Tab-separated table of C-alpha atoms in Angstrom:
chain	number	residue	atom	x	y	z
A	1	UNK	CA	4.555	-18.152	-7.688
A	2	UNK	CA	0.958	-17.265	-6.639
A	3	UNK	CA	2.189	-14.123	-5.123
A	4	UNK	CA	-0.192	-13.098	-1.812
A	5	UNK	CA	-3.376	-14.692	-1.498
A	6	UNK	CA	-6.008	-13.527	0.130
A	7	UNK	CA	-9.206	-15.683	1.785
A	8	UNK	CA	-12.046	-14.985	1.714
A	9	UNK	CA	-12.523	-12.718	-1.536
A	10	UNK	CA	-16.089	-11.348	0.257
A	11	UNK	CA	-18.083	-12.036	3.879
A	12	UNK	CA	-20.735	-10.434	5.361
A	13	UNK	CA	-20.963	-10.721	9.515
A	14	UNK	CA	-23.282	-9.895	11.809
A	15	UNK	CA	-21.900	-7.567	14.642
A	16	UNK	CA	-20.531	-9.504	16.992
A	17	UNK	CA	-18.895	-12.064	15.404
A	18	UNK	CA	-15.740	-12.879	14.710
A	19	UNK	CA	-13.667	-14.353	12.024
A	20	UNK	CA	-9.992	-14.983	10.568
A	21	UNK	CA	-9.128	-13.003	7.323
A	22	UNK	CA	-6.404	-15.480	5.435
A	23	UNK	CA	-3.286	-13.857	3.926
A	24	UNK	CA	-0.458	-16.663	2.920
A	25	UNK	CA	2.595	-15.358	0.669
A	26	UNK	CA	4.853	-18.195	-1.379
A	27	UNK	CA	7.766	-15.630	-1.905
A	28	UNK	CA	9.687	-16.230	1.566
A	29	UNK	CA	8.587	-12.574	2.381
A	30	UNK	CA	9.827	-11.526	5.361
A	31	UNK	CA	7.702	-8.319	6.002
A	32	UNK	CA	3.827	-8.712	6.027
A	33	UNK	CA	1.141	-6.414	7.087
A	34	UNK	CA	-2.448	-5.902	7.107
A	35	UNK	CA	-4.320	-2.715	5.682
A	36	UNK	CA	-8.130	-1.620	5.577
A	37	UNK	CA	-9.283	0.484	3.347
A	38	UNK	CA	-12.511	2.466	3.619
A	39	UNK	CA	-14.769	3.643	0.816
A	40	UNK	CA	-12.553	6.418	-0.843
A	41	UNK	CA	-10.036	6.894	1.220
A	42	UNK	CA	-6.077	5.510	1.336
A	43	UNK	CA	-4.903	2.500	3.157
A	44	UNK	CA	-4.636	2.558	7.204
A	45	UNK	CA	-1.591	0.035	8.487
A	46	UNK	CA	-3.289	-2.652	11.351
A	47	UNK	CA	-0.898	-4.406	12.033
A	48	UNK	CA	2.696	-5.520	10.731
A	49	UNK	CA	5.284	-8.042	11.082
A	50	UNK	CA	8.894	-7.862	10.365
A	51	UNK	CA	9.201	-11.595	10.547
A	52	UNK	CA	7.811	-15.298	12.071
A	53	UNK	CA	7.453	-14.600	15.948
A	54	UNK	CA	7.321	-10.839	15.307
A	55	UNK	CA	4.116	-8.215	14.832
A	56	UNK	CA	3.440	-4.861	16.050
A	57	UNK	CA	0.710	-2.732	15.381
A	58	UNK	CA	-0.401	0.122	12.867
A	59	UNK	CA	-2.297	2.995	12.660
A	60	UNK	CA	-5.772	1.355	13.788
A	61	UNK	CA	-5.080	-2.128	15.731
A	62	UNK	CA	-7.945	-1.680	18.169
A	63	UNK	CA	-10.375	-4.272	17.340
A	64	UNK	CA	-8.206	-6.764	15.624
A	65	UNK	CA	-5.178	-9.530	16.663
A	66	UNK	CA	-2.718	-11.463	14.646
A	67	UNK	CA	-0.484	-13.790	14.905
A	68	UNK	CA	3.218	-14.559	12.748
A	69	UNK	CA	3.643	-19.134	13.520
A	70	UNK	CA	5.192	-18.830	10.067
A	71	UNK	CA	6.798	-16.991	7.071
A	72	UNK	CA	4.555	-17.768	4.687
A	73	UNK	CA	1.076	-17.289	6.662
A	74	UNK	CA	-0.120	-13.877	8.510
A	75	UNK	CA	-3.618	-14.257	9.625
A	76	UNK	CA	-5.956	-11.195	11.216
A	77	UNK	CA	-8.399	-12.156	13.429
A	78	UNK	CA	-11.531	-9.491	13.921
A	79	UNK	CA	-12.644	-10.217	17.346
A	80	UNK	CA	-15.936	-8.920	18.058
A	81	UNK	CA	-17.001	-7.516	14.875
A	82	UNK	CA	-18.510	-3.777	14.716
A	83	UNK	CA	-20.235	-1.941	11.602
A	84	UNK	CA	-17.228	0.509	11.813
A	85	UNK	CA	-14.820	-2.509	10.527
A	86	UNK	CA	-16.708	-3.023	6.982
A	87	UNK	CA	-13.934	-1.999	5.151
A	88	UNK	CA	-11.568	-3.736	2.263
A	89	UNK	CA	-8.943	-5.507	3.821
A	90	UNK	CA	-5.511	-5.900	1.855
A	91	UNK	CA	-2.401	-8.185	2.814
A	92	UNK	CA	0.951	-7.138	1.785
A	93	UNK	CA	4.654	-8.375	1.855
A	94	UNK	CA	8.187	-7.955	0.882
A	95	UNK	CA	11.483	-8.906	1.164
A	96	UNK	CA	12.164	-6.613	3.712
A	97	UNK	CA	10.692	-3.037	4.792
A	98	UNK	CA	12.006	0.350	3.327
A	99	UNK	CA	14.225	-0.812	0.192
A	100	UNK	CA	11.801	-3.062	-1.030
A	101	UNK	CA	8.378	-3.264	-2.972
A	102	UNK	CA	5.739	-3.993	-1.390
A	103	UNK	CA	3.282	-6.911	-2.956
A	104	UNK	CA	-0.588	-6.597	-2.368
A	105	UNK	CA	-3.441	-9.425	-2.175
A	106	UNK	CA	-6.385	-8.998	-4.404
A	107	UNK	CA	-8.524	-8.065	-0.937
A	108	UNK	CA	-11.089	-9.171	0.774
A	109	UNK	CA	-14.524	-7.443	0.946
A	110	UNK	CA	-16.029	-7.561	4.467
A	111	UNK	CA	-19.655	-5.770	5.232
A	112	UNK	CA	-20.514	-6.044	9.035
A	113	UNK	CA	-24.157	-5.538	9.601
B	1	UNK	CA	6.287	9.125	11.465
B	2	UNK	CA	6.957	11.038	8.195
B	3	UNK	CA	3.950	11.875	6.557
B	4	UNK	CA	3.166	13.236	2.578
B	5	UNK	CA	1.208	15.498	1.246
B	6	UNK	CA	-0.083	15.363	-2.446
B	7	UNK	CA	-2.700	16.991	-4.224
B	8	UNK	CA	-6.211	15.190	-4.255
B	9	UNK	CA	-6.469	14.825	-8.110
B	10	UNK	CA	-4.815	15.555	-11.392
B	11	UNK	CA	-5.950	15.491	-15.059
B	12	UNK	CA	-3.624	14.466	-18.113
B	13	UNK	CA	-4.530	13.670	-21.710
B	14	UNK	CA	-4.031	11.321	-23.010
B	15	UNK	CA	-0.630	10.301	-24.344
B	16	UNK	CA	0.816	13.660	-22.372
B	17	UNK	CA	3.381	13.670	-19.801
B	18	UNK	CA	2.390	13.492	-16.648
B	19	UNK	CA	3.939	15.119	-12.861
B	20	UNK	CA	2.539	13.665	-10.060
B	21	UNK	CA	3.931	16.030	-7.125
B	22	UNK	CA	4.613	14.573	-3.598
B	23	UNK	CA	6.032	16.802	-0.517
B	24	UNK	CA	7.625	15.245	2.390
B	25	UNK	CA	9.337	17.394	4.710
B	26	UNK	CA	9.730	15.363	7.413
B	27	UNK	CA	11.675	12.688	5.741
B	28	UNK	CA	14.369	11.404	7.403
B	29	UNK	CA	17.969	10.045	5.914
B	30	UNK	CA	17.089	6.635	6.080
B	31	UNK	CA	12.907	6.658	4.325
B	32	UNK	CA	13.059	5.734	0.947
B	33	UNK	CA	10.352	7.211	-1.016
B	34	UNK	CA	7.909	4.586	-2.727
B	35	UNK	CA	5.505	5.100	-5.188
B	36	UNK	CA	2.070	2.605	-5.555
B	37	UNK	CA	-1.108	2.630	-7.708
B	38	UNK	CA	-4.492	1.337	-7.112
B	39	UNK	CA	-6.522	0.805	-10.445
B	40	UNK	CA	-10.548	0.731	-9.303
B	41	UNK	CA	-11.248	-2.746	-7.410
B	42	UNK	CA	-7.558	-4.044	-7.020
B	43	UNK	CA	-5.128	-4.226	-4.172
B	44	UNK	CA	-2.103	-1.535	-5.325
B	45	UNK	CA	0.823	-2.077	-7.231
B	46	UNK	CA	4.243	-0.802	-7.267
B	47	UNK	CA	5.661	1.453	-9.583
B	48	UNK	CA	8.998	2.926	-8.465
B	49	UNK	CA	10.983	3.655	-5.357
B	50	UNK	CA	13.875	5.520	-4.021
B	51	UNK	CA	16.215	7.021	-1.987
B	52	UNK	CA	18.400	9.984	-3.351
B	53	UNK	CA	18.927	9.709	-6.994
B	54	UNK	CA	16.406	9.789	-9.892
B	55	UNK	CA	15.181	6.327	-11.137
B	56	UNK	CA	13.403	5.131	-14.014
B	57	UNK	CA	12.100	1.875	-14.852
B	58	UNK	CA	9.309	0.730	-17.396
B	59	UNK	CA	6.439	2.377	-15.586
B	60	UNK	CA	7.788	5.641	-15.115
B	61	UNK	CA	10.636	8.115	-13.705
B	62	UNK	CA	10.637	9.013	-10.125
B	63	UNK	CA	12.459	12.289	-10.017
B	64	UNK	CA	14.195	13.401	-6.324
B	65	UNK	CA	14.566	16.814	-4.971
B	66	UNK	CA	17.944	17.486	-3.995
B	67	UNK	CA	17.086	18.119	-0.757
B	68	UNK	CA	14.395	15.025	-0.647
B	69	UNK	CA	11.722	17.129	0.686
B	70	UNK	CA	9.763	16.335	-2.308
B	71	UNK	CA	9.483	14.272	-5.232
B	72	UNK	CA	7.781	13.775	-8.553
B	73	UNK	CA	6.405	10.899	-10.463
B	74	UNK	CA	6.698	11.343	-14.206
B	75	UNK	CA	4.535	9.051	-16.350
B	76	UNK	CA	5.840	10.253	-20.107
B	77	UNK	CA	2.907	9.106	-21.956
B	78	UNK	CA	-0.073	8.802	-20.499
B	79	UNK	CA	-2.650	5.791	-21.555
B	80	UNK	CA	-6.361	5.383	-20.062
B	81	UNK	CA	-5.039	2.714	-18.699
B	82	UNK	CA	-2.816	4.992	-16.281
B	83	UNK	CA	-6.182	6.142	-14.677
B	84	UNK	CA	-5.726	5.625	-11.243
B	85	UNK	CA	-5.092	6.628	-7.480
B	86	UNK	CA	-1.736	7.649	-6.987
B	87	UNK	CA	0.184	6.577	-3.886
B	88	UNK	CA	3.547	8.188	-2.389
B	89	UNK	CA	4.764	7.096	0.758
B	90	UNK	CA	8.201	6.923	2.910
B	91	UNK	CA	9.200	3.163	3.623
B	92	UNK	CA	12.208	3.080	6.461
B	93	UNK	CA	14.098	-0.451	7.224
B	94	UNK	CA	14.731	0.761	11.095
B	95	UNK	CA	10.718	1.808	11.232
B	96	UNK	CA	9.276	-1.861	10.455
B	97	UNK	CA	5.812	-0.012	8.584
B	98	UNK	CA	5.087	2.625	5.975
B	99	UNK	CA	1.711	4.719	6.372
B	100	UNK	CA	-0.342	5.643	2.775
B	101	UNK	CA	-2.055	8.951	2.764
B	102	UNK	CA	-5.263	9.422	0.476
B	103	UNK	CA	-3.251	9.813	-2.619
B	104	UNK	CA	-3.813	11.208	-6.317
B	105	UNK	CA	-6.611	10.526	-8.233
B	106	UNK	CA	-5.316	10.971	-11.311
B	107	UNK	CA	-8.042	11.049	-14.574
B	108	UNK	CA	-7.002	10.806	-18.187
B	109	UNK	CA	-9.174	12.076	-20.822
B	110	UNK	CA	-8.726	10.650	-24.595
């Protein structure tokens, strides 16, 4: 299994912008969910979904959409990007929430300028 | 939601026990308590969950209050490699997310 993948590993936009952060999961997962983290600090929740069809939001949505077509793919889409977004983003899924561990992505750096 | 509370770093030697504290008083009945580590530049990782009773596994013991306001996260031999931040959070089935405060930093010295 590759586990959660994340693409792209590191982008730089210009504010403005926008741009789909990849997250795809080969473990039939079917909780997934978005987190940003910000220089020192814990994770903030996005947005989550409990399965394909299904998403709600997080702590923080404002600023970002995504969408649940399948199990295995749970893209976030920044639309108008802001310097307040540069942040590490990091995908997660599991079996199921609350019983279950959680698996992370490796992240993906993202500097909005 | 339930939030946690633990302290904002910790210092162990190496090869020394370590108690990672975590208070939750706000837990419900149904929040299983989850702990997660993030080494410097990597998404986190699990380490141990659960619900009422003590577990251990490979990585460490997670140790329950019997009243589940609290919890600790015993790592019986530290190793540099342990050096991380610390996360405890409450994970519910009926919720659908799980919220991470700013965790433990925790620092081992050789």
């Amino acid at each position: 299994n590759a586990g959660v993948t994340q693409t792209p590993k590191f982008q730089v936009l210009k504010t403005g912008q926008s741009m789909t952060l990849q997250c795809a999961q080969d473990m039939n997962h079917e909780y997934m969910s978005w987190y940003r983290q910000d220089p020192g600090m814990g994770l903030r929740l996005i947005h989550y979904s409990v399965g394909a069809g299904i998403t709600d939001q997080g702590e923080v949505p404002n600023g970002y959409n995504v969408s649940r077509s399948t199990t295995e793919d749970f893209p976030l889409r920044l639309l108008s990007a802001a310097p307040s977004q540069t942040s590490v983003y990091f995908c997660a899924s599991s079996y199921r929430e609350g019983d279950t561990k959680q698996y992370f992505g490796p992240g993906t750096r993202l500097t909005v300028t | 939601d339930a939030k946690t509370t633990q302290p904002n770093s910790m210092e162990s030697n190496e090869e020394e026990p370590v108690h990672l504290p975590c208070n939750h008083s706000t837990i419900s009945g149904t929040d299983y308590i989850h702990w997660y580590r993030q080494l410097p530049s990597q998404g986190p990782e699990y380490v141990i969950h659960g619900l009422t009773s003590n577990v251990n596994n490979r990585m460490a013991s997670l140790a329950i209050a019997e009243d589940r306001k609290s919890s600790t996260l015993i790592l019986h031999r530290a190793t540099l490699r342990d050096a991380a931040v610390y996360y405890c959070i409450l994970s519910n089935t009926n919720a659908g997310k799980s919220t991470f405060g700013d965790g433990t930093t925790l620092t081992v010295k050789p």
